[in-house]
Each structure stands twice: as structure tokens, then as C-alpha cells.
Amino acid sequence: MNKVAKIFINMPIKTIAKGYSYIVPDQFSYLDIGWRVCVPFGHQYLEGFVVEIAFVENCDGLKEVVAVIDKSAWFNQEMMDTAKWIASYYLCSLGESMRLFIPGKKSISVDLFYEAIALEENGINCCCIYKYLQANGPLNLNCLKKYFPTYDMEKVLERLLSEGKIKKVYKIRSRAKEKFEKFVMINEFCDKDPNIYLKNKPAQLRLVNLMLTKRKLPRKTLMEFSSSVIHALEKDGFIHVVNERVLRDSYKDYHFQMVKKSLNPSQENAIEQVTAKICEKKHDTFLLYGVTGSGKTEVYINIVEKIRKLDKQAIILVPEIALASQMIQRFKENFSNDIVVMHSKLSIEERNDAIERLHNKEVGIVIGARSAVFVPLDDLGVIIIDEEHEVSYKQEERPYYHTREVAKMRTFYSNAILLLGSATPSLESYYKAQCSEYKLLSLPKRVNNSNLPSVHIVDMRNELAKGKRSILSDDLYALIKKTLENKEQIIILLNRRGHSTFVLCRECGHIIKCNHCDVPMVYHFSGILRCHYCDSVKTVPQECPHCYSRYIKYFGTGTQKLEEELYRLFPNASVLRMDRDTTTKKMAYEKILDDFRKEKYQILLGTQMVAKGHDFKNVTAVAILSIDSTINIPDFRAAERGFQLLTQASGRAGRHGNQGNVIVQTYNPCHYAITHAKEHDFISFYHEEMNFRKILNYPPYNQLLKIIIFDMVEEILIKKAEILARKLHLMMKSVKCNIIGPFSANVVKVKDIYKMNILIKSREMGKIKQLLCENELDKRKDITIDVDPMNSL
Ligand SMILES: Nc1ncnc2c1ncn2[C@@H]1O[C@H](COP(=O)(O)OP(=O)(O)OP(=O)(O)O)[C@@H](O)[C@H]1O
Ligand SMILES: [Zn+2]
Ligand SMILES: [Zn+2]
């Protein structure tokens, strides 16, 4: 009987839907489900995941596993189950869902070496290449070719292999380099008396005395001692130097001090309810609905404390990296170094080291963005999703998973707790809480008895009627002025980066668009036009490419232009801009937010990343300038998005006792998202919005599935989409559903690819997915399927 493993390849390809069988050679007989291995696949060696083990008689034609990647299985049962659930729910292959659990997602590479087999005759009749291998250990082809340039090396090696004199060995070349550091250690068994022996060597004596108290120190902290001092002591047997692996940690030097807050009754009640469930060791989901500044983070901290006391591990998710730093800071204040951070701006090395730390049980808390939900953990106790309503929790590429649902399944399979927190819960989550599927916890008031800010709505139509064209209304100008005079801080939200949002010919109306996408190019500071979809750039044309007129004008205001405008109006104010253009560097977010927290700047201006979750003591004013661009999107979630953005942004003002003031500039002052946000009334907004969802049969009353069809040629795409829609109608005859479309995607063309959508609404999504798979639509290369899409466009 031979041991055979069924293996899924780590590749982002939906067509490799099945696993492949490989023989497990004797040397790897310990291999089991969940291990990562390396296998030959086509002409390459690729990373694969073992999902099944079987013993079979006949393995003709099967290849062998050539290497094992880790020292233990990467996937435990709970992770395997979650990966399988993702594959079946989001219609992707198991390889695609399993690779989500691997940081970096890049496949490993493997080098082939040739090794001499020890022969009894001791190589009397053997050729020089065999002898060379015997003397030098395993070597690869290139190396051998270099030493023996006149040989036809491939032929020789083939002969030696067939004669059984050499064998192939595979070594994994890890892309993530391990980091080593030198340490100086005292020799425990040295019996020389340094005071006598080193009497005339003051530097050496000083170092030995230091080492006698410290025992072990990193070499780099001993820069005052030269290498000769160290060498001499090593030679005399006082100390020795070792090269040890160190695990990287970019957040190691975060300064923190322990702070313990006394909790208010609402916080205590929330913690008590969750704790009761933790003690039962059963899965459950809680929705913590707490207004902005109600102290949700403190609840998270207390729950994680309980979990850590039980020696279980916790994952805390934030919607974007910009918010990680504050969460890390608050958690460090309570858990000091029991934390690792995981997000995509960290290198693969750093992420691997973080996983190693968790694996060693050196730390037990992970803070990270979306992908951190996949961190391998042995003993998951809780997943906390802060700002659970955020769209960034949905991955907008294959597999189109939603972090909340993945977390739900992971905690379910590990008997752990899922805690969702928000001041503006998603309609789905609040609805589930109403139906008792989730347990609702609420924090109805701000801590410190702070009031929620007062919100003033400026009707921009009146400004226009007054003949004003500035992006800043009179009221906003007055608010900024007052805030600056009071030495307080203001946050201004403008959801458009760049300088001018489009460039237009005054003569013929031609708008300069990207050559590859169906969107206008955005003018940036540096005098270039940039496409925000594909990042391609153009220089600004001197004349209109359409009519050759020279009347080229810039329209619309982006963050860069607003920054100029603020400096012009308030020359003494200090303005800090935060958008994608100012945060490309690693730790750039941290720096900007830290500078603002330390009040080095008075105005923080930026895209939506400035609006969420931040807790700045001295911010009393907030302005939201671009809410119309959110509520006018023709998507069924537009009002929800608008309400959330307004409530979250307003929520940054006056969190610490001082009265907050918010200004919203809009051309739609009567829109219900705006009026309810003004009153901080989530419940009324929820009911009004749910009414509308019910009438139109949208989630949470119904499930959605979006089929995206694409092609390089628009005409072909339209034909294909129509054929597909007809096919779908036939296919779904027996299922209760609504098929809408095909219709053009919101942006018709991105990176030279045209897109059209078909939307299916149904309460029987399981059946629909099954039909789609039976008809192999999930495998078609010109289609992607987005289950539970965040937008219908
Ligand atoms: N029990 C407490 N006593 C005093 N201060 C507290 C207490 N709980 C929290 N705080 C403080 O109140 C402030 C707001 O808390 P936190 O940032 O957790 O609010 P939040 O609910 O997460 O708000 P948002 O949804 O706006 O992010 C923080 O500065 C926090 O340190
Ligand atoms: Zn023109
Ligand atoms: Zn483009």
C-alpha cells in the first residue's frame, strides 16, 4: 500500500477546481491533512496543500511530493473547515480559498540538487562528477556546469541517476528571509576570576562585569566595545557570541503606559453578557451598537483580557490600516507586547515572523486589517470586528469574501465568540440582531457625559444663489476661523484626491479621459493627469485633442486644491493632508495621525480615511464637503453609505467634554440620510431604509448575486451578456428569483476591459449557486461571480 495525498495547488486559478494525487515518499511519512508541501506541476514546482490522505495499491503515473514546507501543519481542522465553506459559499476552488490563509500568497520556489549515494565499491569505477558530488555534497545543475564546462551535464546526470549512483534532492528557497542577530552571552562555566585575569584590560573587565549581571545582550547594544575586545574575551572563555534568529516587529517601539479605566454600567453589562458566553465555551455572535465615543474599544479590551486569561487567542480587525495604529496603541496600553500586527503594508518577512510568534505562543493577540481574519491560530477564542459596517471588509476580487461571514464561520468551527462593533451597524447586522440571530449589546451614551455634536446643514444651492463659488461656504469659513481662534482642531472630509477632478475643453466640451478606462483623468499638483482606476498618467495637453482649441479648463476640487485654498484663506494655520497620495510609504498613516494627535497641526484634511474611528482629544469641529457624491450613486446602499459616513465623521467632534460642531455641505439638504444623521438617529434611519429595502426586495430581505461579464471588445461583450441572460432565465425557471440586466457596470471600461453585470435577487440563493455550478458558469474565464455584492453596479 502506498500513502497518497490529495493536494490543492496554491494558484489563483478557478479552473484548477480539483485536487491532484501525489505519492508521499517514506521520508515524509508523517505528512497529514493541512500540511504545505511542494510538488511538481507541469514544468514547475509549486506549493500545495494536503487536503486528504489515502492508502492505495496502484499509483502508476503519480508523481511524488518533493519537499515539505513547514515544521507542522499550517491548517488545523477549524481553518480547513472555514476554507471549505468559503469555496462552496463564494463559488471558488479550494486552492483559491486555502491560499487566503497564506501571507503574501506568492508561491515558494524550489531548487533541484544532485546528491551522491554512498556506494560500497567506493566509486572505483565512477566518473569524476560522481566523485565531485561525493566530496562536495548536493549541488545544482548550474554549479556542476560551471566546474565541468566541457561535459554534456544533463546526459551525465541522467546516466548517473539511472545507475542509481546519485539522487535528486529538492530544497525550498523561501522568499521570506529569516532575520538573524548576534548576541553576546556569558559563559556559565568559566571559572577564571575576571578581576585578577583582566586586571590590566579595563575595557574587557568592564564588559565581563556587564555580562555577569545581564547574561545575554544583543551585540548591537554593545557598540562601545570593539570587536577585538569581544574576540579576546571569547578566546579566553569568558563569553561567546551566537547568531540567533529574531522575529521582526515594526511595532516593538510603540511607547505605551498601562492605563486602566473604570467602566460605566453599559460597558459592564456588555462585558458581562459576552463573558457568560465565553465561560460556556460555545460559539455566539454579538453586535455591540454604541454611539460614537461610547467606549467600545474599552469593551473589546476587557473581553480580550478574559480570553487571554483562558490562554486563548484573539483577532481584532479594523477596516483599514489607518485605524490600526490607534487600536494598537490602546491595546499596547493594556497588553504591552502580547500583540502582533498584520496588514498588507508589512513585508512578507514581518508577517511570517508575526505568525511564528503566535505559533510559539509568545503572543496571543493579532490586530490587523481584512486579511488578518486568516491568521493561523491554534486556539482561537474571539474575533472582534470594529466598524463592522465598513465596505472594506468585503474583498473586491476573487474570492469575493466578506470578512464578517468568514469570521462567523471560523468562530463557529472553533466554538469561539464573534463580536461586531459599530456606531452605525450595517442593516444586515442590525436586522439579524432584531431577529435574535445576533445578541444585541448597546452603549447608548458617550462616555464622560459628552454630548453628541450639533450638526448644521448648509444648503449649497443658497451659496450659489448668493453668487458664491468657493468650495467653502460662509458658515464653514466662520467655523474654521472660530476653531482656530480657540486653539482647537478641525477635520475636513473631502472624498476626492488630486487637485482638480476633471479637465474640460471650454470650446467643445471634451473631457480628457484615460486611454484605458472610461473615467476622466484627475489633475494632480505635479502638473500631470492621473487615472484613479489604473494609475496611468498623461501630461496636460496644451490644446484640446478633439478641436485643437486652447481653452483647457480645470474643474472640481480635490484635496490638493482644497489644501491650497485653506492656506490662502488661513495663512497662519497648519494644514495636514491625508489621502492615498500622502500615505504610500510604510508607517505614513501612523506619522500623520501621530502629528495631528500631538497637535502639531490644526487642520486635518483628507478623504474618508480621516473620518472613521479616530479619537482626538482636541477636535471640536468637523466638516463634510462631499456627501452628495456618496448619496447620489445609483446603488441601493447609497443612503446607508451616506448615513454612515456622516455619522462617523461627525462622531470625531467633541468627544472629550467640549461641545462638537459639524457642518455638512450639500445640494440635497432634505435627503433622509442627512436629516437622520443630523439627529444622530440610527433607529429611525434603519426603519425608513428597511421599508425601502422591503419594497424593492433588496438585502437584508433578499440575497443578491452579481455576475460580471467582461471582454476587450464592447460589441462582443453586449452579445455575450444577452445570451447569458437568456440562458440564466431558462436555467432558473424552477427557482423563485429576479434576474436583472445585463446592464453596463458603473465604470464601463477599466484597464481596457469592458464590463457588464447581471444581478440575481432571490431568497433561494443556495439553489441558484448550485445551478450556476452545474452549468459550469463558475469556471468560465470571462465571468466572475460576486456572492452578496456590496454594490449592485
Ligand atoms: N469607562 C470609561 N471612562 C472614561 N473614559 C473612557 C471610558 N471608556 C472609554 N473611555 C474613553 O472614551 C473615549 C472614546 O472611546 P472609544 O474610542 O472606545 O469610542 P468608540 O465607541 O470606539 O467610538 P467610535 O465608534 O467613534 O470609534 C476614549 O478616549 C476612551 O479612552
Ligand atoms: Zn475641444
Ligand atoms: Zn485608467
PDB file of N, CA and C and ligand atoms in Angstrom, residues 261-264 267 290-298 326 330 387 423 447-448 613-615 617 648 651-652 655-656, ligand 1:
ATOM      1  N   LYS A 261      -9.128  51.892  32.949  1.00  0.00           N
ATOM      2  CA  LYS A 261     -10.270  52.795  33.145  1.00  0.00           C
ATOM      3  C   LYS A 261     -11.340  52.091  33.960  1.00  0.00           C
ATOM      4  N   SER A 262     -12.053  52.860  34.787  1.00  0.00           N
ATOM      5  CA  SER A 262     -13.207  52.234  35.432  1.00  0.00           C
ATOM      6  C   SER A 262     -14.374  52.312  34.443  1.00  0.00           C
ATOM      7  N   LEU A 263     -15.109  51.244  34.379  1.00  0.00           N
ATOM      8  CA  LEU A 263     -16.117  51.134  33.333  1.00  0.00           C
ATOM      9  C   LEU A 263     -17.442  51.737  33.771  1.00  0.00           C
ATOM     10  N   ASN A 264     -18.237  52.178  32.806  1.00  0.00           N
ATOM     11  CA  ASN A 264     -19.577  52.624  33.162  1.00  0.00           C
ATOM     12  C   ASN A 264     -20.551  51.432  33.064  1.00  0.00           C
ATOM     13  N   GLN A 267     -21.067  49.627  29.713  1.00  0.00           N
ATOM     14  CA  GLN A 267     -19.890  48.838  29.316  1.00  0.00           C
ATOM     15  C   GLN A 267     -19.834  47.553  30.120  1.00  0.00           C
ATOM     16  N   GLY A 290     -22.882  50.938  19.706  1.00  0.00           N
ATOM     17  CA  GLY A 290     -22.592  52.014  20.657  1.00  0.00           C
ATOM     18  C   GLY A 290     -22.323  53.285  19.895  1.00  0.00           C
ATOM     19  N   VAL A 291     -22.968  54.373  20.301  1.00  0.00           N
ATOM     20  CA  VAL A 291     -22.810  55.638  19.567  1.00  0.00           C
ATOM     21  C   VAL A 291     -21.330  56.032  19.537  1.00  0.00           C
ATOM     22  N   THR A 292     -21.012  56.983  18.689  1.00  0.00           N
ATOM     23  CA  THR A 292     -19.603  57.369  18.551  1.00  0.00           C
ATOM     24  C   THR A 292     -19.081  57.907  19.886  1.00  0.00           C
ATOM     25  N   GLY A 293     -17.909  57.430  20.277  1.00  0.00           N
ATOM     26  CA  GLY A 293     -17.309  57.884  21.534  1.00  0.00           C
ATOM     27  C   GLY A 293     -17.943  57.276  22.768  1.00  0.00           C
ATOM     28  N   SER A 294     -18.575  56.095  22.601  1.00  0.00           N
ATOM     29  CA  SER A 294     -19.239  55.472  23.754  1.00  0.00           C
ATOM     30  C   SER A 294     -18.320  54.491  24.476  1.00  0.00           C
ATOM     31  N   GLY A 295     -17.110  54.322  23.973  1.00  0.00           N
ATOM     32  CA  GLY A 295     -16.159  53.465  24.678  1.00  0.00           C
ATOM     33  C   GLY A 295     -16.230  52.009  24.281  1.00  0.00           C
ATOM     34  N   LYS A 296     -16.406  51.748  22.993  1.00  0.00           N
ATOM     35  CA  LYS A 296     -16.450  50.356  22.520  1.00  0.00           C
ATOM     36  C   LYS A 296     -15.089  49.676  22.676  1.00  0.00           C
ATOM     37  N   THR A 297     -14.037  50.454  22.416  1.00  0.00           N
ATOM     38  CA  THR A 297     -12.695  49.861  22.495  1.00  0.00           C
ATOM     39  C   THR A 297     -12.425  49.286  23.885  1.00  0.00           C
ATOM     40  N   GLU A 298     -12.902  49.992  24.907  1.00  0.00           N
ATOM     41  CA  GLU A 298     -12.701  49.532  26.281  1.00  0.00           C
ATOM     42  C   GLU A 298     -13.402  48.182  26.488  1.00  0.00           C
ATOM     43  N   GLN A 326      -4.241  53.409  16.151  1.00  0.00           N
ATOM     44  CA  GLN A 326      -4.913  53.780  17.389  1.00  0.00           C
ATOM     45  C   GLN A 326      -5.299  52.541  18.203  1.00  0.00           C
ATOM     46  N   ARG A 330      -3.964  51.529  21.973  1.00  0.00           N
ATOM     47  CA  ARG A 330      -4.850  51.253  23.108  1.00  0.00           C
ATOM     48  C   ARG A 330      -4.633  49.841  23.646  1.00  0.00           C
ATOM     49  N   GLU A 387     -15.959  48.605  13.632  1.00  0.00           N
ATOM     50  CA  GLU A 387     -16.581  49.286  12.483  1.00  0.00           C
ATOM     51  C   GLU A 387     -17.085  48.237  11.485  1.00  0.00           C
ATOM     52  N   ALA A 423     -20.980  52.163  15.504  1.00  0.00           N
ATOM     53  CA  ALA A 423     -21.949  53.193  15.860  1.00  0.00           C
ATOM     54  C   ALA A 423     -23.027  53.258  14.795  1.00  0.00           C
ATOM     55  N   VAL A 447     -19.151  58.385  26.661  1.00  0.00           N
ATOM     56  CA  VAL A 447     -18.538  58.381  27.993  1.00  0.00           C
ATOM     57  C   VAL A 447     -18.299  59.827  28.420  1.00  0.00           C
ATOM     58  N   ASN A 448     -18.002  60.045  29.656  1.00  0.00           N
ATOM     59  CA  ASN A 448     -17.746  61.385  30.213  1.00  0.00           C
ATOM     60  C   ASN A 448     -18.935  62.320  30.041  1.00  0.00           C
ATOM     61  N   GLY A 613     -13.416  56.344  13.240  1.00  0.00           N
ATOM     62  CA  GLY A 613     -12.785  55.715  14.390  1.00  0.00           C
ATOM     63  C   GLY A 613     -11.789  56.522  15.202  1.00  0.00           C
ATOM     64  N   HIS A 614     -11.245  57.601  14.637  1.00  0.00           N
ATOM     65  CA  HIS A 614     -10.188  58.302  15.375  1.00  0.00           C
ATOM     66  C   HIS A 614     -10.731  58.969  16.629  1.00  0.00           C
ATOM     67  N   ASP A 615      -9.878  59.017  17.626  1.00  0.00           N
ATOM     68  CA  ASP A 615     -10.250  59.612  18.896  1.00  0.00           C
ATOM     69  C   ASP A 615      -9.216  60.677  19.243  1.00  0.00           C
ATOM     70  N   LYS A 617      -8.393  64.235  21.135  1.00  0.00           N
ATOM     71  CA  LYS A 617      -8.949  64.977  22.280  1.00  0.00           C
ATOM     72  C   LYS A 617      -9.401  66.380  21.907  1.00  0.00           C
ATOM     73  N   GLN A 648     -20.273  58.827  11.232  1.00  0.00           N
ATOM     74  CA  GLN A 648     -18.907  58.523  11.654  1.00  0.00           C
ATOM     75  C   GLN A 648     -18.051  59.780  11.673  1.00  0.00           C
ATOM     76  N   GLY A 651     -18.955  62.054  14.371  1.00  0.00           N
ATOM     77  CA  GLY A 651     -18.589  61.435  15.641  1.00  0.00           C
ATOM     78  C   GLY A 651     -17.183  61.741  16.113  1.00  0.00           C
ATOM     79  N   ARG A 652     -16.340  62.342  15.235  1.00  0.00           N
ATOM     80  CA  ARG A 652     -14.982  62.679  15.667  1.00  0.00           C
ATOM     81  C   ARG A 652     -14.969  63.948  16.495  1.00  0.00           C
ATOM     82  N   ARG A 655     -15.391  64.788  21.519  1.00  0.00           N
ATOM     83  CA  ARG A 655     -15.521  63.517  22.228  1.00  0.00           C
ATOM     84  C   ARG A 655     -15.073  63.606  23.673  1.00  0.00           C
ATOM     85  N   HIS A 656     -14.462  64.715  24.047  1.00  0.00           N
ATOM     86  CA  HIS A 656     -13.892  64.766  25.395  1.00  0.00           C
ATOM     87  C   HIS A 656     -14.385  65.969  26.174  1.00  0.00           C
TER      88      HIS A 656
HETATM   89  N1  LIG B   1     -15.263  53.971  31.195  1.00  0.00           N
HETATM   90  C1  LIG B   1     -14.587  54.981  30.693  1.00  0.00           C
HETATM   91  N2  LIG B   1     -14.271  56.029  31.456  1.00  0.00           N
HETATM   92  C2  LIG B   1     -13.608  57.071  30.938  1.00  0.00           C
HETATM   93  N3  LIG B   1     -13.198  57.164  29.661  1.00  0.00           N
HETATM   94  C3  LIG B   1     -13.481  56.154  28.851  1.00  0.00           C
HETATM   95  C4  LIG B   1     -14.198  55.017  29.318  1.00  0.00           C
HETATM   96  N4  LIG B   1     -14.352  54.165  28.285  1.00  0.00           N
HETATM   97  C5  LIG B   1     -13.764  54.763  27.221  1.00  0.00           C
HETATM   98  N5  LIG B   1     -13.251  55.951  27.554  1.00  0.00           N
HETATM   99  C6  LIG B   1     -12.569  56.907  26.646  1.00  0.00           C
HETATM  100  O1  LIG B   1     -13.561  57.462  25.800  1.00  0.00           O
HETATM  101  C7  LIG B   1     -13.022  57.744  24.506  1.00  0.00           C
HETATM  102  C8  LIG B   1     -13.907  57.156  23.411  1.00  0.00           C
HETATM  103  O2  LIG B   1     -13.854  55.737  23.433  1.00  0.00           O
HETATM  104  P1  LIG B   1     -13.705  54.865  22.118  1.00  0.00           P
HETATM  105  O3  LIG B   1     -12.690  55.465  21.215  1.00  0.00           O
HETATM  106  O4  LIG B   1     -13.560  53.480  22.531  1.00  0.00           O
HETATM  107  O5  LIG B   1     -15.116  55.101  21.481  1.00  0.00           O
HETATM  108  P2  LIG B   1     -15.827  54.255  20.364  1.00  0.00           P
HETATM  109  O6  LIG B   1     -17.075  53.758  20.954  1.00  0.00           O
HETATM  110  O7  LIG B   1     -14.904  53.289  19.755  1.00  0.00           O
HETATM  111  O8  LIG B   1     -16.187  55.382  19.344  1.00  0.00           O
HETATM  112  P3  LIG B   1     -16.191  55.395  17.734  1.00  0.00           P
HETATM  113  O9  LIG B   1     -17.304  54.498  17.280  1.00  0.00           O
HETATM  114  O10 LIG B   1     -16.458  56.809  17.448  1.00  0.00           O
HETATM  115  O11 LIG B   1     -14.855  54.924  17.298  1.00  0.00           O
HETATM  116  C9  LIG B   1     -11.627  57.195  24.508  1.00  0.00           C
HETATM  117  O12 LIG B   1     -10.722  58.260  24.687  1.00  0.00           O
HETATM  118  C10 LIG B   1     -11.601  56.286  25.710  1.00  0.00           C
HETATM  119  O13 LIG B   1     -10.317  56.204  26.266  1.00  0.00           O
END
